[in-house]
PDB file of C-alpha atoms in Angstrom:
ATOM      1  CA  MET A   1      -0.119   0.305   0.036  1.00 49.00           C
ATOM      2  CA  SER A   2       2.476   1.652   1.181  1.00 45.00           C
ATOM      3  CA  ASN A   3       3.820   2.424  -3.048  1.00 46.00           C
ATOM      4  CA  ALA A   4       0.123   3.396  -4.288  1.00 45.00           C
ATOM      5  CA  THR A   5       0.100   5.984  -1.533  1.00 44.00           C
ATOM      6  CA  SER A   6       3.528   7.420  -2.608  1.00 43.00           C
ATOM      7  CA  SER A   7       2.003   7.780  -6.291  1.00 44.00           C
ATOM      8  CA  SER A   8      -1.256   9.070  -5.447  1.00 42.00           C
ATOM      9  CA  ASP A   9       0.902  12.298  -3.293  1.00 43.00           C
ATOM     10  CA  LYS A  10       2.600  12.425  -7.066  1.00 43.00           C
ATOM     11  CA  SER A  11      -1.080  11.487  -9.486  1.00 41.00           C
ATOM     12  CA  PRO A  12      -2.687  15.062  -9.746  1.00 38.00           C
ATOM     13  CA  SER A  13      -5.675  15.318  -6.451  1.00 36.00           C
ATOM     14  CA  PHE A  14      -8.672  15.050  -6.797  1.00 36.00           C
ATOM     15  CA  GLU A  15     -11.402  17.413  -5.245  1.00 38.00           C
ATOM     16  CA  MET A  16     -13.850  15.853  -2.627  1.00 38.00           C
ATOM     17  CA  THR A  17     -17.379  15.951  -3.190  1.00 37.00           C
ATOM     18  CA  TRP A  18     -19.175  17.389  -0.955  1.00 37.00           C
ATOM     19  CA  GLY A  19     -22.972  17.294  -1.016  1.00 35.00           C
ATOM     20  CA  SER A  20     -23.367  19.502   1.868  1.00 35.00           C
ATOM     21  CA  SER A  21     -21.296  21.255   5.003  1.00 34.00           C
ATOM     22  CA  THR A  22     -20.115  18.220   7.236  1.00 36.00           C
ATOM     23  CA  SER A  23     -21.139  21.177  10.859  1.00 34.00           C
ATOM     24  CA  SER A  24     -24.830  19.572  10.302  1.00 35.00           C
ATOM     25  CA  GLY A  25     -24.916  17.180  12.650  1.00 36.00           C
ATOM     26  CA  TYR A  26     -22.082  17.763  14.256  1.00 37.00           C
ATOM     27  CA  CYS A  27     -20.952  16.993  17.799  1.00 40.00           C
ATOM     28  CA  SER A  28     -17.560  16.385  20.260  1.00 40.00           C
ATOM     29  CA  GLU A  29     -17.042  14.568  22.678  1.00 40.00           C
ATOM     30  CA  GLU A  30     -15.139  17.400  24.415  1.00 41.00           C
ATOM     31  CA  ASP A  31     -18.942  18.836  24.474  1.00 40.00           C
ATOM     32  CA  ALA A  32     -21.186  17.667  27.698  1.00 36.00           C
ATOM     33  CA  ASP A  33     -22.469  14.708  28.151  1.00 40.00           C
ATOM     34  CA  SER A  34     -26.868  15.318  27.505  1.00 37.00           C
ATOM     35  CA  GLU A  35     -25.679  17.124  23.971  1.00 36.00           C
ATOM     36  CA  PHE A  36     -22.746  14.324  23.689  1.00 37.00           C
ATOM     37  CA  GLU A  37     -26.087  11.887  24.303  1.00 35.00           C
ATOM     38  CA  GLN A  38     -28.628  13.714  22.455  1.00 34.00           C
ATOM     39  CA  TYR A  39     -26.658  13.793  19.573  1.00 35.00           C
ATOM     40  CA  PHE A  40     -26.288  10.023  18.788  1.00 37.00           C
ATOM     41  CA  THR A  41     -30.193   9.399  20.370  1.00 33.00           C
ATOM     42  CA  ALA A  42     -31.102  11.036  17.840  1.00 35.00           C
ATOM     43  CA  ARG A  43     -29.720   8.476  15.313  1.00 38.00           C
ATOM     44  CA  THR A  44     -29.243   5.435  17.263  1.00 41.00           C
ATOM     45  CA  SER A  45     -31.909   2.842  18.502  1.00 44.00           C
ATOM     46  CA  PHE A  46     -30.675  -0.655  20.367  1.00 45.00           C
ATOM     47  CA  PHE A  47     -34.167  -1.635  18.988  1.00 47.00           C
ATOM     48  CA  PRO A  48     -35.154  -0.415  15.585  1.00 47.00           C
ATOM     49  CA  LYS A  49     -38.176  -0.231  14.050  1.00 46.00           C
ATOM     50  CA  THR A  50     -38.364  -1.566   9.895  1.00 47.00           C
ATOM     51  CA  THR A  51     -41.100   0.556   8.350  1.00 45.00           C
ATOM     52  CA  LYS A  52     -42.679   0.041   5.098  1.00 44.00           C
ATOM     53  CA  ALA A  53     -40.799   2.335   3.623  1.00 42.00           C
ATOM     54  CA  ASN A  54     -37.075   1.195   4.257  1.00 43.00           C
ATOM     55  CA  VAL A  55     -38.372  -2.471   2.659  1.00 41.00           C
ATOM     56  CA  ASN A  56     -39.594  -1.115  -0.743  1.00 43.00           C
ATOM     57  CA  VAL A  57     -36.196   0.520  -0.286  1.00 41.00           C
ATOM     58  CA  ASN A  58     -33.799  -2.430  -1.026  1.00 46.00           C
ATOM     59  CA  VAL A  59     -36.319  -4.429  -3.230  1.00 41.00           C
ATOM     60  CA  ASN A  60     -33.789  -4.298  -5.998  1.00 46.00           C
ATOM     61  CA  GLU A  61     -31.405  -5.029  -3.881  1.00 46.00           C
ATOM     62  CA  LYS A  62     -29.784  -8.080  -5.056  1.00 45.00           C
ATOM     63  CA  LYS A  63     -26.714  -9.148  -2.201  1.00 45.00           C
ATOM     64  CA  ASP A  64     -24.098 -11.637  -1.934  1.00 42.00           C
ATOM     65  CA  GLU A  65     -24.521 -11.581  -5.618  1.00 41.00           C
ATOM     66  CA  GLN A  66     -21.015 -13.124  -6.819  1.00 42.00           C
ATOM     67  CA  ILE A  67     -19.819 -10.891 -10.032  1.00 47.00           C
ATOM     68  CA  GLU A  68     -16.973 -12.742 -12.172  1.00 55.00           C
ATOM     69  CA  TRP A  69     -14.786  -9.754 -12.331  1.00 51.00           C
ATOM     70  CA  GLY A  70     -11.749 -10.432 -12.575  1.00 53.00           C
ATOM     71  CA  LYS A  71     -11.937 -13.899 -11.162  1.00 59.00           C
ATOM     72  CA  GLN A  72     -10.253 -14.795 -13.714  1.00 66.00           C
ATOM     73  CA  GLU A  73      -6.411 -15.373 -14.375  1.00 76.00           C
ATOM     74  CA  LEU A  74      -4.539 -13.235 -16.876  1.00 81.00           C
ATOM     75  CA  THR A  75      -1.127 -13.481 -18.818  1.00 86.00           C
ATOM     76  CA  PRO A  76       0.996 -10.872 -18.333  1.00 87.00           C
ATOM     77  CA  ALA A  77       0.108 -10.257 -22.287  1.00 90.00           C
ATOM     78  CA  ASP A  78      -3.990  -9.865 -21.517  1.00 90.00           C
ATOM     79  CA  ILE A  79      -3.403  -7.052 -18.682  1.00 91.00           C
ATOM     80  CA  GLN A  80      -1.503  -4.768 -20.815  1.00 92.00           C
ATOM     81  CA  GLN A  81      -4.203  -5.394 -23.737  1.00 93.00           C
ATOM     82  CA  LYS A  82      -6.839  -4.950 -21.370  1.00 93.00           C
ATOM     83  CA  VAL A  83      -5.142  -1.843 -19.690  1.00 94.00           C
ATOM     84  CA  LYS A  84      -4.852  -0.490 -23.039  1.00 94.00           C
ATOM     85  CA  GLU A  85      -8.466  -1.527 -24.177  1.00 95.00           C
ATOM     86  CA  TYR A  86      -9.843   0.701 -20.627  1.00 95.00           C
ATOM     87  CA  ASN A  87      -7.635   3.715 -21.161  1.00 95.00           C
ATOM     88  CA  ALA A  88      -9.669   3.896 -24.995  1.00 95.00           C
ATOM     89  CA  GLN A  89     -12.530   4.105 -23.219  1.00 94.00           C
ATOM     90  CA  ILE A  90     -12.123   6.781 -20.844  1.00 90.00           C
ATOM     91  CA  ASN A  91     -12.088  11.215 -21.204  1.00 87.00           C
ATOM     92  CA  SER A  92      -9.896  12.031 -18.529  1.00 87.00           C
ATOM     93  CA  ASN A  93      -6.606  11.852 -16.978  1.00 90.00           C
ATOM     94  CA  LEU A  94      -7.385   8.819 -15.069  1.00 91.00           C
ATOM     95  CA  PHE A  95      -5.305   5.861 -16.882  1.00 94.00           C
ATOM     96  CA  MET A  96      -3.894   3.070 -15.771  1.00 96.00           C
ATOM     97  CA  ASN A  97      -0.001   2.343 -16.104  1.00 94.00           C
ATOM     98  CA  MET A  98       1.410  -1.602 -16.728  1.00 94.00           C
ATOM     99  CA  ASN A  99       4.675  -1.705 -15.259  1.00 93.00           C
ATOM    100  CA  LYS A 100       7.760  -3.930 -14.850  1.00 90.00           C
ATOM    101  CA  ASP A 101       7.095  -6.954 -12.048  1.00 90.00           C
ATOM    102  CA  GLY A 102       3.422  -7.622 -14.326  1.00 89.00           C
ATOM    103  CA  SER A 103       1.523  -5.373 -11.793  1.00 92.00           C
ATOM    104  CA  TYR A 104      -0.341  -2.268 -12.983  1.00 95.00           C
ATOM    105  CA  THR A 105      -2.028   1.044 -11.005  1.00 95.00           C
ATOM    106  CA  GLY A 106      -4.393   3.164 -11.395  1.00 95.00           C
ATOM    107  CA  PHE A 107      -7.867   5.354 -10.739  1.00 95.00           C
ATOM    108  CA  ILE A 108     -10.578   3.776  -8.154  1.00 95.00           C
ATOM    109  CA  LYS A 109     -13.995   6.004  -7.425  1.00 95.00           C
ATOM    110  CA  VAL A 110     -15.488   5.216  -3.692  1.00 95.00           C
ATOM    111  CA  GLN A 111     -18.789   6.237  -2.572  1.00 93.00           C
ATOM    112  CA  PHE A 112     -19.764   6.522   0.520  1.00 92.00           C
ATOM    113  CA  LYS A 113     -23.078   5.310   2.236  1.00 90.00           C
ATOM    114  CA  LEU A 114     -22.282   5.668   5.510  1.00 88.00           C
ATOM    115  CA  ALA A 115     -25.750   5.615   8.370  1.00 83.00           C
ATOM    116  CA  ARG A 116     -23.542   6.605  10.989  1.00 82.00           C
ATOM    117  CA  PRO A 117     -21.210   9.321  12.305  1.00 84.00           C
ATOM    118  CA  VAL A 118     -17.796   8.844  11.284  1.00 86.00           C
ATOM    119  CA  SER A 119     -15.183  10.560  14.082  1.00 85.00           C
ATOM    120  CA  VAL A 120     -12.056  12.629  13.895  1.00 84.00           C
ATOM    121  CA  PRO A 121      -9.474  13.826  15.778  1.00 85.00           C
ATOM    122  CA  PRO A 122     -10.454  18.018  16.915  1.00 80.00           C
ATOM    123  CA  PRO A 123      -8.780  20.829  15.393  1.00 74.00           C
ATOM    124  CA  LYS A 124      -5.898  22.062  17.870  1.00 69.00           C
ATOM    125  CA  LYS A 125      -4.933  25.558  18.074  1.00 62.00           C
ATOM    126  CA  GLY A 126      -1.386  27.196  19.775  1.00 55.00           C
ATOM    127  CA  GLY A 127      -1.904  23.617  21.827  1.00 50.00           C
ATOM    128  CA  GLN A 128      -5.223  24.143  23.132  1.00 51.00           C
ATOM    129  CA  ASP A 129      -8.818  22.240  21.399  1.00 49.00           C
ATOM    130  CA  VAL A 130     -11.036  23.833  19.768  1.00 46.00           C
ATOM    131  CA  GLY A 131     -12.938  24.928  23.140  1.00 46.00           C
ATOM    132  CA  GLY A 132      -9.499  26.874  24.683  1.00 44.00           C
ATOM    133  CA  ARG A 133      -9.026  23.753  26.601  1.00 48.00           C
ATOM    134  CA  LYS A 134      -4.974  22.982  27.042  1.00 47.00           C
ATOM    135  CA  ALA A 135      -4.490  19.204  25.052  1.00 48.00           C
ATOM    136  CA  SER A 136      -4.612  16.597  27.754  1.00 51.00           C
ATOM    137  CA  GLY A 137      -3.220  13.019  27.552  1.00 52.00           C
ATOM    138  CA  VAL A 138      -7.385  12.423  27.510  1.00 54.00           C
ATOM    139  CA  LYS A 139      -7.842  11.504  23.782  1.00 62.00           C
ATOM    140  CA  ARG A 140     -11.002  13.254  22.552  1.00 68.00           C
ATOM    141  CA  ARG A 141     -13.031  12.858  19.384  1.00 71.00           C
ATOM    142  CA  THR A 142     -14.550  15.164  16.645  1.00 79.00           C
ATOM    143  CA  SER A 143     -17.589  13.481  15.297  1.00 79.00           C
ATOM    144  CA  PHE A 144     -19.921  14.528  11.720  1.00 78.00           C
ATOM    145  CA  TYR A 145     -21.960  12.496   9.249  1.00 81.00           C
ATOM    146  CA  LEU A 146     -20.506  12.417   5.954  1.00 81.00           C
ATOM    147  CA  PRO A 147     -22.704  13.278   2.928  1.00 81.00           C
ATOM    148  CA  LYS A 148     -23.650  10.493   0.863  1.00 74.00           C
ATOM    149  CA  ASP A 149     -22.727  11.311  -1.912  1.00 78.00           C
ATOM    150  CA  ALA A 150     -19.602  12.005  -0.690  1.00 87.00           C
ATOM    151  CA  SER A 151     -16.801  10.235  -3.359  1.00 91.00           C
ATOM    152  CA  LYS A 152     -13.223  10.115  -3.685  1.00 92.00           C
ATOM    153  CA  HIS A 153     -10.764   8.766  -5.826  1.00 93.00           C
ATOM    154  CA  LEU A 154      -7.809   6.117  -4.935  1.00 94.00           C
ATOM    155  CA  HIS A 155      -4.466   5.245  -7.307  1.00 95.00           C
ATOM    156  CA  ILE A 156      -3.926   1.881  -6.848  1.00 96.00           C
ATOM    157  CA  SER A 157      -2.349  -0.820  -7.620  1.00 95.00           C
ATOM    158  CA  SER A 158      -4.412  -4.144  -8.695  1.00 94.00           C
ATOM    159  CA  ARG A 159      -1.901  -5.690  -5.384  1.00 94.00           C
ATOM    160  CA  THR A 160      -4.382  -2.868  -2.924  1.00 96.00           C
ATOM    161  CA  SER A 161      -6.612  -5.096  -0.557  1.00 96.00           C
ATOM    162  CA  SER A 162      -9.892  -3.948  -0.535  1.00 95.00           C
ATOM    163  CA  ARG A 163      -9.015  -3.787   3.060  1.00 95.00           C
ATOM    164  CA  GLU A 164      -6.613  -1.748   1.997  1.00 96.00           C
ATOM    165  CA  VAL A 165      -8.259   1.111   0.408  1.00 96.00           C
ATOM    166  CA  ILE A 166     -10.789   1.212   3.457  1.00 95.00           C
ATOM    167  CA  GLU A 167      -7.484   1.653   5.728  1.00 95.00           C
ATOM    168  CA  ALA A 168      -6.670   5.055   2.724  1.00 94.00           C
ATOM    169  CA  LEU A 169      -9.674   5.953   2.397  1.00 93.00           C
ATOM    170  CA  LEU A 170     -10.245   6.795   5.895  1.00 92.00           C
ATOM    171  CA  LYS A 171      -6.650   8.119   6.747  1.00 91.00           C
ATOM    172  CA  LYS A 172      -7.465  10.605   4.213  1.00 90.00           C
ATOM    173  CA  PHE A 173     -10.043  11.559   5.406  1.00 87.00           C
ATOM    174  CA  THR A 174      -8.375  11.601   8.398  1.00 88.00           C
ATOM    175  CA  VAL A 175     -11.304   9.129  10.183  1.00 89.00           C
ATOM    176  CA  VAL A 176      -9.819   7.526  13.700  1.00 88.00           C
ATOM    177  CA  ASP A 177     -12.440   4.530  13.762  1.00 87.00           C
ATOM    178  CA  ASN A 178     -11.543   0.890  13.011  1.00 87.00           C
ATOM    179  CA  PRO A 179     -12.236  -0.391   9.800  1.00 90.00           C
ATOM    180  CA  GLY A 180     -13.629  -2.537  10.838  1.00 88.00           C
ATOM    181  CA  LYS A 181     -16.563  -1.128  10.906  1.00 88.00           C
ATOM    182  CA  PHE A 182     -16.301  -0.268   7.368  1.00 93.00           C
ATOM    183  CA  ALA A 183     -16.539  -2.733   4.355  1.00 94.00           C
ATOM    184  CA  LEU A 184     -16.431  -2.372   0.985  1.00 95.00           C
ATOM    185  CA  PHE A 185     -18.641  -2.869  -1.389  1.00 95.00           C
ATOM    186  CA  GLU A 186     -19.141  -3.317  -5.449  1.00 95.00           C
ATOM    187  CA  ARG A 187     -22.274  -2.482  -7.068  1.00 93.00           C
ATOM    188  CA  SER A 188     -24.245  -3.075 -10.597  1.00 92.00           C
ATOM    189  CA  GLU A 189     -27.100  -2.485 -12.589  1.00 90.00           C
ATOM    190  CA  ARG A 190     -27.614  -5.112 -14.501  1.00 85.00           C
ATOM    191  CA  HIS A 191     -31.508  -5.839 -16.318  1.00 85.00           C
ATOM    192  CA  GLU A 192     -32.657  -3.151 -15.112  1.00 84.00           C
ATOM    193  CA  GLN A 193     -31.788  -4.018 -11.646  1.00 90.00           C
ATOM    194  CA  VAL A 194     -29.071  -3.400  -9.022  1.00 90.00           C
ATOM    195  CA  TYR A 195     -27.079  -5.671  -7.545  1.00 91.00           C
ATOM    196  CA  VAL A 196     -24.971  -5.323  -4.775  1.00 92.00           C
ATOM    197  CA  ARG A 197     -21.638  -7.527  -3.232  1.00 93.00           C
ATOM    198  CA  LYS A 198     -19.443  -7.080   0.294  1.00 93.00           C
ATOM    199  CA  LEU A 199     -15.846  -7.503  -0.861  1.00 94.00           C
ATOM    200  CA  SER A 200     -13.707  -9.914   1.058  1.00 92.00           C
ATOM    201  CA  ASP A 201     -10.376  -8.452   2.549  1.00 92.00           C
ATOM    202  CA  ASP A 202      -8.075  -9.719   0.261  1.00 93.00           C
ATOM    203  CA  GLU A 203     -10.176  -8.607  -2.936  1.00 94.00           C
ATOM    204  CA  ARG A 204      -8.391  -6.566  -5.057  1.00 95.00           C
ATOM    205  CA  PRO A 205     -10.267  -3.875  -6.566  1.00 95.00           C
ATOM    206  CA  LEU A 206      -8.153  -2.454  -9.309  1.00 95.00           C
ATOM    207  CA  ARG A 207      -8.434  -5.459 -11.181  1.00 93.00           C
ATOM    208  CA  LEU A 208     -12.772  -5.690 -10.876  1.00 94.00           C
ATOM    209  CA  ARG A 209     -11.871  -1.943 -12.623  1.00 94.00           C
ATOM    210  CA  LEU A 210      -9.518  -3.579 -15.275  1.00 93.00           C
ATOM    211  CA  GLY A 211     -12.424  -6.397 -15.672  1.00 91.00           C
ATOM    212  CA  ALA A 212     -15.463  -4.000 -15.762  1.00 92.00           C
ATOM    213  CA  GLY A 213     -14.718  -1.365 -17.714  1.00 92.00           C
ATOM    214  CA  PRO A 214     -14.863   1.712 -16.741  1.00 93.00           C
ATOM    215  CA  ASN A 215     -18.696   2.206 -16.762  1.00 92.00           C
ATOM    216  CA  GLU A 216     -19.294   3.085 -12.678  1.00 91.00           C
ATOM    217  CA  LYS A 217     -23.041   1.332 -14.252  1.00 90.00           C
ATOM    218  CA  ILE A 218     -21.476  -1.833 -14.988  1.00 92.00           C
ATOM    219  CA  LEU A 219     -19.255  -1.765 -11.684  1.00 94.00           C
ATOM    220  CA  SER A 220     -18.837   0.986  -9.082  1.00 94.00           C
ATOM    221  CA  PHE A 221     -17.710   0.419  -4.517  1.00 96.00           C
ATOM    222  CA  VAL A 222     -19.494   2.377  -2.627  1.00 94.00           C
ATOM    223  CA  LEU A 223     -18.014   1.797   1.773  1.00 94.00           C
ATOM    224  CA  LYS A 224     -20.610   1.925   4.084  1.00 92.00           C
ATOM    225  CA  GLU A 225     -21.251  -0.179   7.571  1.00 89.00           C
ATOM    226  CA  ASN A 226     -19.582  -3.375   8.240  1.00 86.00           C
ATOM    227  CA  GLU A 227     -23.180  -5.320   8.991  1.00 74.00           C
ATOM    228  CA  THR A 228     -22.428  -9.153   9.814  1.00 63.00           C
ATOM    229  CA  GLY A 229     -25.813  -9.422  11.581  1.00 62.00           C
ATOM    230  CA  GLU A 230     -23.806  -9.072  15.467  1.00 63.00           C
ATOM    231  CA  VAL A 231     -22.596  -5.914  16.333  1.00 64.00           C
ATOM    232  CA  ASN A 232     -18.849  -5.986  17.046  1.00 68.00           C
ATOM    233  CA  TRP A 233     -18.447  -4.387  20.687  1.00 75.00           C
ATOM    234  CA  HIS A 234     -14.455  -3.765  20.655  1.00 77.00           C
ATOM    235  CA  ALA A 235     -14.062  -2.263  17.180  1.00 72.00           C
ATOM    236  CA  PHE A 236     -16.212   1.084  19.650  1.00 77.00           C
ATOM    237  CA  SER A 237     -14.633   3.378  21.535  1.00 81.00           C
ATOM    238  CA  MET A 238     -15.335   3.918  25.589  1.00 86.00           C
ATOM    239  CA  PRO A 239     -17.220   6.696  25.597  1.00 84.00           C
ATOM    240  CA  GLU A 240     -19.476   4.550  22.624  1.00 81.00           C
ATOM    241  CA  LEU A 241     -19.456   2.244  24.596  1.00 85.00           C
ATOM    242  CA  LYS A 242     -20.494   4.655  27.623  1.00 86.00           C
ATOM    243  CA  ASN A 243     -23.427   6.365  25.252  1.00 84.00           C
ATOM    244  CA  PHE A 244     -25.015   3.407  24.215  1.00 82.00           C
ATOM    245  CA  MET A 245     -24.745   1.547  27.343  1.00 88.00           C
ATOM    246  CA  ARG A 246     -27.100   5.334  28.355  1.00 87.00           C
ATOM    247  CA  ILE A 247     -29.030   4.679  25.305  1.00 84.00           C
ATOM    248  CA  LEU A 248     -29.920   1.227  26.060  1.00 84.00           C
ATOM    249  CA  GLN A 249     -31.073   1.832  30.162  1.00 91.00           C
ATOM    250  CA  ARG A 250     -32.893   4.722  28.882  1.00 89.00           C
ATOM    251  CA  GLU A 251     -35.090   1.905  26.391  1.00 88.00           C
ATOM    252  CA  GLU A 252     -35.042  -0.120  28.965  1.00 92.00           C
ATOM    253  CA  GLU A 253     -36.545   2.456  31.024  1.00 93.00           C
ATOM    254  CA  GLU A 254     -39.186   3.775  28.716  1.00 92.00           C
ATOM    255  CA  HIS A 255     -40.337  -0.260  28.036  1.00 92.00           C
ATOM    256  CA  VAL A 256     -41.409  -0.374  31.098  1.00 95.00           C
ATOM    257  CA  LYS A 257     -42.545   2.466  31.905  1.00 94.00           C
ATOM    258  CA  GLN A 258     -45.126   1.652  29.139  1.00 94.00           C
ATOM    259  CA  ILE A 259     -45.727  -1.822  30.825  1.00 95.00           C
ATOM    260  CA  VAL A 260     -46.512  -0.740  33.902  1.00 95.00           C
ATOM    261  CA  GLN A 261     -49.034   2.047  32.349  1.00 94.00           C
ATOM    262  CA  ARG A 262     -51.258  -0.494  30.324  1.00 93.00           C
ATOM    263  CA  TYR A 263     -51.609  -2.666  33.292  1.00 94.00           C
ATOM    264  CA  ALA A 264     -52.356   0.215  35.860  1.00 94.00           C
ATOM    265  CA  LEU A 265     -55.007   0.577  33.001  1.00 94.00           C
ATOM    266  CA  ALA A 266     -56.240  -1.927  33.397  1.00 93.00           C
ATOM    267  CA  ARG A 267     -56.431  -2.478  36.502  1.00 93.00           C
ATOM    268  CA  ILE A 268     -58.460   0.766  35.976  1.00 93.00           C
ATOM    269  CA  LYS A 269     -61.296  -0.813  34.035  1.00 91.00           C
ATOM    270  CA  MET A 270     -61.246  -4.272  36.181  1.00 92.00           C
ATOM    271  CA  LYS A 271     -62.296  -1.888  39.381  1.00 91.00           C
ATOM    272  CA  GLU A 272     -65.019   0.343  36.905  1.00 89.00           C
ATOM    273  CA  ALA A 273     -66.139  -3.034  35.881  1.00 89.00           C
ATOM    274  CA  LEU A 274     -66.653  -4.689  39.671  1.00 89.00           C
ATOM    275  CA  ALA A 275     -68.377  -1.470  40.512  1.00 87.00           C
ATOM    276  CA  GLY A 276     -71.070  -0.765  38.277  1.00 82.00           C
ATOM    277  CA  SER A 277     -72.003  -4.375  38.244  1.00 76.00           C
ATOM    278  CA  THR A 278     -73.961  -5.659  39.774  1.00 69.00           C
ATOM    279  CA  PRO A 279     -74.703  -9.438  42.652  1.00 67.00           C
ATOM    280  CA  GLY A 280     -77.003 -11.988  41.218  1.00 58.00           C
TER     281      GLY A 280
END
């Protein structure tokens, strides 16, 4: 990945496509616990409600659909020919280049589809944080939501794995969250349907790009949360875990309150029925 990183520094810079200001939904862990708590409570729940709208959104999403881009083994001559054909189809300077060792380098575009906030180090000025307090040994983070239409071009090698792509994206955005929280997906449109497949950590995205060609409808890459069915609590920081505990406790108290109220109401109605009934 070191080679890819150095190559990226020498390549033309590509700006992130921001659709809105990152200040929206902003929160810092330095703020009061109540503010930090409200921020996550607004979008976090341990008992998510499945709505009909959410079900219909992904009707055409076929997950885990196997796509054979880059699965076949190619000879150096085949790769050189494919690189030549690929470069002939693009109208920009995002070319692929062959290396003497048989590998090749090129660009991939990754779209961000993140539902949860990401954490970055808080900005510092003159040894103090933005709140005017001196920096201490306590690690502090600033969290915000990335716009869903944000994207980034990466210059990588054919040997760069999807795991390394995730790590490089987080580094470019100075995101300090655990890379295990995220996963790279390939998305394709075929026969008026959308197919999505999660890439394994050792797959090579640039090989997939070369096999599919430059058309983003045929193949595109998306960064999402790593939904495994089970929550990896070890991937969260201590402040996040404490906040989740507060949310869980609050939801538990709310459920208990609802049950108590339901039984109290039933008890009142039964007493009214008993009072109004005549013996015999």
